[in-house]
Structure formats: structure tokens, C-alpha cells
Amino acid sequence: MTDSPTSPEPSSASSLQYVCRYGSMRHLGVMTATSEFRYGDEVVIRSDRGTEIATVLCEATPAAIGGLHEPTEGKILRRLDATDRGDWTQMSAMTRRDLDVCQPHVDRLNLPMQLVDVERVLGGERVVVYFISENRVDFRELVKSLGQEFQTRIEMRQIGIRDEAKLLADFGDCGQEVCCSRFLSKMPPVSMKMAKLQRASLDPTKISGRCGRLKCCLRYEFDTYESLAQELPPVGSQLLTRDGQCRVIAQDILAGQLIVQTEDQRRIMIPVGDVVEILAVGNGMVASGKKGKDNLRPL
């Protein structure tokens, strides 16, 4: 076991800084170093949790740091060597049994919590227990029991359903490793509005991820779709084109085209460039087939 974790040393003018990813929850931190590293290098760091294995992502430039959400700080101690790999392999094998060790203590104390994963840091300074619970849990007695069991500091971390997928999920429907496990450090909210605007299937089984919630990737292009949609006349708008007047009934956002209904009740698609004048701006609602404001629904 290594020395207890210490506060990160302040960087000097001559020190280097790198953004590193570490831990089961893929924490991002700005780490000082005394030698140069490259993207993908595996290193041993000293974080606020102790001695850990990390992956170097990039130099900690002002732009890179500005894109991080509350990054941690620490220090790169050395490159990962064969001894470190052997120690980590041994500890990883131990964590497979750690859940079985923790569960009887939870059952004995009758705590309303579901254990998800147990993480050990390389230096052995602490064991992190991840769990799910609908309510706050008084786990003080559990921490005492587990501290005696593992003979080290115990950290309890209550997580959500998306975090559970981040810890345990492997591949998504796209065939790629799930985004929350591969690179997402902060998972932004996702809504059905995003799926509707992008014309995605509204079948929950097709737009839900491994966590059972809406897929995070629905947010990636939402801002672009929203920006492009604002450049088009809203649904319900009355237009004057070179071929006469019409009403917008739908938008093809990526193509920059409009589906319109002409005065003779034909439905055609026109490019937005054919619009001569917007006679009346619509409210973005489309009628469901019956008269009355109550029968309007979002497109």
C-alpha cells in the first residue's frame, strides 16, 4: 500500500499539465507532470482519491480546461509499468468478489439499497461502493462494517440509473461502446422534444439506451436541428411563393425544404428558396383533423 493521498502540488512555470481520465466513473482531471506524455499513454497518478491508473487524453491547454466540468487536480507519478499492471490485474480479480462480500452486510442492516459495483484504487487507499436507492440511506454502520472487512477507507457513492449503465454497460444498438462509458463525463438531460424534432422513431424500445432512458446521442445534433429549424417558416405559416399561396404543414429540416398545402389542396415539397413572402407566421402546431384550438398538437 502506498502513502496516503496528499493535496495536488501547485504547478510551476516549468511543469507540464495533461488532461487525464481515470476511475470507473471516468473522472477527468488536470494532472501536473515533469516529463512529456502523449494521447493514450497509461500512467499512474496521485488524485484526491489516492494512487490510480489513468489515461492521458491531451495537453491541458486553456481551451481543453475550459471544456471540462469541475475537473479534479493531481499529479502524474510515472508511466504504467509491468509491476503496476500485475498489481491492477490482481486487484481487478479481487473486486469481482467484493460485491459478494458487501451484500451480506447490507442484508444484515436491512438497508434499502441496491449494490451496483465496487471499485478499488491501485494504491489501496480506499474502496468505493456504488449503489442505487430511491431515498437517502443512512449507511454509517455499513461503512464501519465494510471498513473492518476491507481494512481501508470506504467511500459510498449513490448513483442514478444512467450511472449504472456507465459502470456496467458494454455496447449500444449502434455497435459502438456506449457513450457514457467511452467518453461522456457529464450526461446532459434528453427529452422527447429532441426525438420529435429529429424525426426519430417514437417507439421507446428504439430510442432508449442500455439504461432504459432516452439515448444520450439524441442530444448530439439537437442544437443543429434547432438552429436549422429556426431558419424555416414554422408549421402553420401562410406563404406566398412564385406559384401562389400555400400553408406549411411540415418541415424537412436537413434538406431545407417545406411540405406545403396549396390553395387547391395539393401537398407538395418546395425548397425554402421558393418562398417570396411569409404572409402569416404559424405557431408550430398542426391540426389533428377536428376544428378547435384544443385539437392542435405539436408536429
Coordinates of C-alpha atoms in Angstrom, one line a residue:
M1 CA 0.0 0.0 0.0
T2 CA 1.4 3.5 -0.9
D3 CA 1.4 6.6 1.2
S4 CA -1.9 8.3 1.9
P5 CA -3.2 10.7 -0.7
T6 CA -2.0 14.3 -0.5
S7 CA -3.2 17.5 -2.0
P8 CA -2.1 18.1 -5.5
E9 CA 1.1 20.1 -5.8
P10 CA 0.7 23.5 -7.4
S11 CA 2.1 23.6 -10.9
S12 CA 5.2 25.6 -11.5
A13 CA 6.1 27.6 -14.7
S14 CA 8.2 24.7 -15.9
S15 CA 5.8 21.9 -15.2
L16 CA 3.6 20.2 -17.8
Q17 CA -0.1 19.6 -17.4
Y18 CA -2.3 17.0 -19.0
V19 CA -6.0 16.1 -19.0
C20 CA -6.3 12.5 -17.8
R21 CA -9.2 10.1 -17.5
Y22 CA -9.4 7.7 -14.5
G23 CA -11.6 5.6 -12.3
S24 CA -14.7 3.5 -13.0
M25 CA -16.8 6.7 -13.4
R26 CA -14.3 8.1 -16.0
H27 CA -13.3 11.2 -14.0
L28 CA -11.5 13.9 -15.8
G29 CA -8.6 15.7 -14.1
V30 CA -5.8 18.2 -14.8
M31 CA -2.6 16.5 -13.8
T32 CA 0.9 18.1 -13.5
A33 CA 3.9 16.2 -14.8
T34 CA 7.6 16.5 -15.0
S35 CA 8.0 14.7 -18.3
E36 CA 6.1 14.6 -21.6
F37 CA 3.3 12.2 -22.5
R38 CA 1.1 11.6 -25.5
Y39 CA -2.5 10.7 -26.1
G40 CA -3.3 7.2 -24.9
D41 CA -0.4 6.8 -22.6
E42 CA -1.3 4.8 -19.5
V43 CA 0.1 6.4 -16.3
V44 CA 0.0 6.2 -12.6
I45 CA -1.4 9.4 -11.0
R46 CA -2.0 10.8 -7.5
S47 CA -5.6 12.1 -7.3
D48 CA -7.7 13.2 -4.4
R49 CA -8.7 9.5 -4.1
G50 CA -5.2 8.1 -3.9
T51 CA -2.9 6.4 -6.3
E52 CA -4.7 5.4 -9.5
I53 CA -4.3 4.3 -13.1
A54 CA -5.2 6.9 -15.7
T55 CA -5.1 7.5 -19.4
V56 CA -3.6 10.7 -20.9
L57 CA -6.1 12.4 -23.2
C58 CA -4.4 15.7 -24.2
E59 CA -2.3 18.6 -23.0
A60 CA -4.2 20.8 -20.5
T61 CA -4.4 23.9 -22.7
P62 CA -6.8 26.7 -21.7
A63 CA -9.3 25.5 -24.4
A64 CA -9.2 21.9 -23.1
I65 CA -9.6 23.0 -19.5
G66 CA -12.4 25.3 -20.4
G67 CA -14.3 22.4 -21.9
L68 CA -14.2 20.4 -18.6
H69 CA -16.9 20.4 -16.0
E70 CA -15.3 20.8 -12.5
P71 CA -12.1 18.9 -13.3
T72 CA -10.1 17.4 -10.4
E73 CA -6.4 18.0 -9.9
G74 CA -3.5 15.8 -9.2
K75 CA -0.1 14.7 -10.4
I76 CA 1.3 12.1 -12.8
L77 CA 3.7 9.9 -10.9
R78 CA 5.1 7.7 -13.6
R79 CA 4.3 5.6 -16.7
L80 CA 2.4 2.4 -16.0
D81 CA 4.9 -0.5 -15.9
A82 CA 4.6 -4.3 -15.7
T83 CA 4.5 -4.3 -11.9
D84 CA 1.6 -1.8 -11.9
R85 CA -0.2 -3.9 -14.5
G86 CA 0.3 -7.0 -12.3
D87 CA -1.0 -5.3 -9.2
W88 CA -4.0 -3.9 -11.1
T89 CA -4.9 -7.4 -12.5
Q90 CA -4.8 -8.8 -9.0
M91 CA -6.9 -6.1 -7.6
S92 CA -9.4 -6.4 -10.5
A93 CA -9.8 -10.1 -9.7
M94 CA -10.5 -9.2 -6.1
T95 CA -13.2 -6.7 -7.0
R96 CA -15.2 -9.5 -8.7
R97 CA -15.7 -10.9 -5.2
D98 CA -16.2 -7.6 -3.4
L99 CA -19.9 -7.4 -4.2
D100 CA -20.4 -10.8 -2.6
V101 CA -18.5 -9.5 0.4
C102 CA -20.6 -6.3 0.7
Q103 CA -24.1 -7.8 0.1
P104 CA -24.4 -9.8 3.4
H105 CA -23.6 -6.6 5.4
V106 CA -26.3 -4.7 3.5
D107 CA -28.8 -7.5 4.1
R108 CA -27.9 -7.7 7.8
L109 CA -28.6 -4.0 8.3
N110 CA -31.7 -4.2 6.1
L111 CA -30.7 -1.1 4.1
P112 CA -33.0 -0.1 1.1
M113 CA -30.2 0.0 -1.4
Q114 CA -29.1 -2.0 -4.5
L115 CA -25.3 -2.5 -4.8
V116 CA -24.0 -1.9 -8.3
D117 CA -20.3 -2.1 -8.3
V118 CA -17.2 -1.9 -6.1
E119 CA -14.0 -0.1 -7.2
R120 CA -10.6 -0.4 -5.6
V121 CA -7.9 2.2 -6.4
L122 CA -4.4 1.0 -7.3
G123 CA -2.7 2.2 -4.1
G124 CA -5.3 0.6 -1.9
E125 CA -6.1 3.8 -0.1
R126 CA -9.9 3.3 -0.5
V127 CA -12.7 1.2 -1.7
V128 CA -15.6 2.9 -3.5
V129 CA -19.0 1.2 -3.3
Y130 CA -21.6 2.3 -5.8
F131 CA -25.3 1.8 -5.1
I132 CA -28.8 2.8 -6.2
S133 CA -31.6 3.9 -3.9
E134 CA -34.8 5.8 -4.3
N135 CA -34.2 7.6 -1.0
R136 CA -31.4 8.8 1.2
V137 CA -29.7 5.9 3.1
D138 CA -28.0 6.1 6.5
F139 CA -25.0 3.9 5.8
R140 CA -22.8 4.9 8.7
E141 CA -23.0 1.4 10.3
L142 CA -22.4 -0.2 6.9
V143 CA -19.2 2.0 6.4
K144 CA -17.9 0.8 9.8
S145 CA -18.6 -2.9 8.9
L146 CA -17.0 -2.6 5.5
G147 CA -14.0 -0.7 6.9
Q148 CA -13.3 -3.6 9.2
E149 CA -13.8 -6.1 6.3
F150 CA -11.5 -4.3 3.8
Q151 CA -9.2 -2.7 6.3
T152 CA -9.2 0.6 4.3
R153 CA -11.2 3.7 3.8
I154 CA -14.8 3.1 2.5
E155 CA -16.5 5.6 0.2
M156 CA -20.2 5.2 -0.5
R157 CA -21.5 6.7 -3.8
Q158 CA -25.2 6.9 -4.6
I159 CA -25.7 6.9 -8.3
G160 CA -28.6 7.1 -10.8
I161 CA -29.8 4.7 -13.5
R162 CA -27.6 6.3 -16.2
D163 CA -24.5 6.0 -14.0
E164 CA -25.3 2.3 -13.6
A165 CA -25.1 1.9 -17.3
K166 CA -21.9 3.9 -17.3
L167 CA -20.4 1.3 -14.9
L168 CA -21.8 -1.9 -16.3
A169 CA -23.0 -1.5 -19.9
D170 CA -20.8 -2.5 -22.9
F171 CA -22.2 -1.9 -26.4
G172 CA -25.2 0.0 -27.7
D173 CA -27.6 -0.7 -30.6
C174 CA -25.2 1.2 -32.9
G175 CA -22.5 -1.4 -32.3
Q176 CA -20.2 1.0 -30.6
E177 CA -19.1 1.0 -26.9
V178 CA -21.8 3.0 -25.0
C179 CA -21.0 6.7 -25.0
C180 CA -21.4 7.1 -21.2
S181 CA -18.7 4.5 -20.7
R182 CA -16.4 5.6 -23.5
F183 CA -16.2 9.4 -23.3
L184 CA -19.1 11.2 -21.6
S185 CA -18.1 12.7 -18.3
K186 CA -21.4 14.6 -17.8
M187 CA -24.7 13.2 -19.0
P188 CA -27.0 16.1 -20.1
P189 CA -30.8 15.7 -20.0
V190 CA -32.6 14.3 -23.0
S191 CA -36.2 14.9 -23.9
M192 CA -38.8 13.6 -26.3
K193 CA -38.8 17.0 -27.9
M194 CA -35.3 16.2 -29.3
A195 CA -36.5 12.9 -30.8
K196 CA -39.5 14.6 -32.4
L197 CA -37.5 17.4 -33.9
Q198 CA -35.1 14.9 -35.5
R199 CA -37.9 12.8 -36.8
A200 CA -36.6 9.8 -34.8
S201 CA -38.8 6.9 -34.1
L202 CA -41.0 7.5 -31.1
D203 CA -41.0 3.8 -30.2
P204 CA -39.5 3.7 -26.7
T205 CA -37.7 0.4 -27.5
K206 CA -35.9 2.0 -30.4
I207 CA -34.8 5.3 -28.8
S208 CA -33.9 4.0 -25.3
G209 CA -30.4 3.2 -24.3
R210 CA -29.0 0.4 -22.2
C211 CA -30.1 2.4 -19.1
G212 CA -33.7 2.3 -20.2
R213 CA -33.7 6.1 -20.6
L214 CA -33.7 8.1 -23.9
K215 CA -30.4 7.7 -25.7
C216 CA -27.8 10.4 -25.0
C217 CA -26.9 10.6 -28.7
L218 CA -30.3 12.3 -29.3
R219 CA -28.8 15.4 -27.9
Y220 CA -25.7 15.5 -30.1
E221 CA -27.3 17.0 -33.1
F222 CA -30.3 18.7 -31.4
D223 CA -28.8 22.2 -31.3
T224 CA -28.0 22.0 -35.1
Y225 CA -31.5 20.8 -35.9
E226 CA -33.0 23.5 -33.7
S227 CA -30.8 26.2 -35.4
L228 CA -31.8 25.0 -38.9
A229 CA -35.5 24.8 -37.9
Q230 CA -35.4 28.4 -36.9
E231 CA -34.4 29.4 -40.4
L232 CA -37.5 27.8 -41.8
P233 CA -41.1 29.2 -41.6
P234 CA -42.9 27.4 -38.7
V235 CA -45.7 24.9 -39.3
G236 CA -48.9 26.7 -40.0
S237 CA -47.3 29.7 -41.7
Q238 CA -49.1 31.2 -44.7
L239 CA -46.6 31.7 -47.6
L240 CA -46.5 33.4 -50.9
T241 CA -44.5 31.5 -53.5
R242 CA -43.9 32.0 -57.2
D243 CA -46.8 29.5 -57.8
G244 CA -49.3 31.1 -55.4
Q245 CA -50.2 30.9 -51.7
C246 CA -49.8 27.9 -49.6
R247 CA -49.7 26.8 -45.9
V248 CA -46.7 25.0 -44.2
I249 CA -47.7 21.6 -42.9
A250 CA -44.3 20.1 -42.2
Q251 CA -40.6 20.9 -42.4
D252 CA -37.7 18.8 -43.8
I253 CA -35.1 20.5 -41.7
L254 CA -31.9 18.9 -43.0
A255 CA -32.9 19.4 -46.7
G256 CA -34.1 22.9 -46.1
Q257 CA -37.4 22.2 -47.7
L258 CA -41.1 22.6 -46.7
I259 CA -44.1 20.4 -47.2
V260 CA -46.9 22.8 -48.0
Q261 CA -50.6 22.6 -48.9
T262 CA -51.6 24.7 -51.9
E263 CA -54.9 26.5 -52.4
D264 CA -56.2 23.6 -54.5
Q265 CA -55.5 21.2 -51.5
R266 CA -52.4 19.6 -53.1
R267 CA -49.5 18.7 -50.9
I268 CA -46.1 19.3 -52.4
M269 CA -42.5 19.9 -51.2
I270 CA -40.7 23.1 -52.0
P271 CA -37.3 24.5 -51.2
V272 CA -37.3 27.4 -48.8
G273 CA -35.7 29.5 -51.5
D274 CA -39.1 29.4 -53.4
V275 CA -40.7 31.4 -50.6
V276 CA -41.3 35.0 -51.8
E277 CA -43.0 36.3 -48.6
I278 CA -44.3 35.0 -45.3
L279 CA -47.8 36.3 -45.1
A280 CA -48.5 34.9 -41.6
V281 CA -46.2 33.2 -39.1
G282 CA -47.5 29.9 -37.8
N283 CA -47.4 28.6 -34.2
G284 CA -45.7 25.4 -35.0
M285 CA -48.9 23.4 -34.4
V286 CA -50.7 21.1 -36.8
A287 CA -54.4 20.3 -36.7
S288 CA -55.4 16.8 -35.8
G289 CA -58.4 16.7 -38.1
K290 CA -61.1 18.4 -36.0
K291 CA -61.8 22.0 -35.6
G292 CA -60.9 23.9 -32.5
K293 CA -57.8 25.1 -30.7
D294 CA -57.9 22.1 -28.3
N295 CA -57.3 19.7 -31.3
L296 CA -53.9 21.2 -32.1
R297 CA -50.9 19.1 -31.4
P298 CA -47.1 19.7 -31.8
L299 CA -45.7 18.5 -35.0

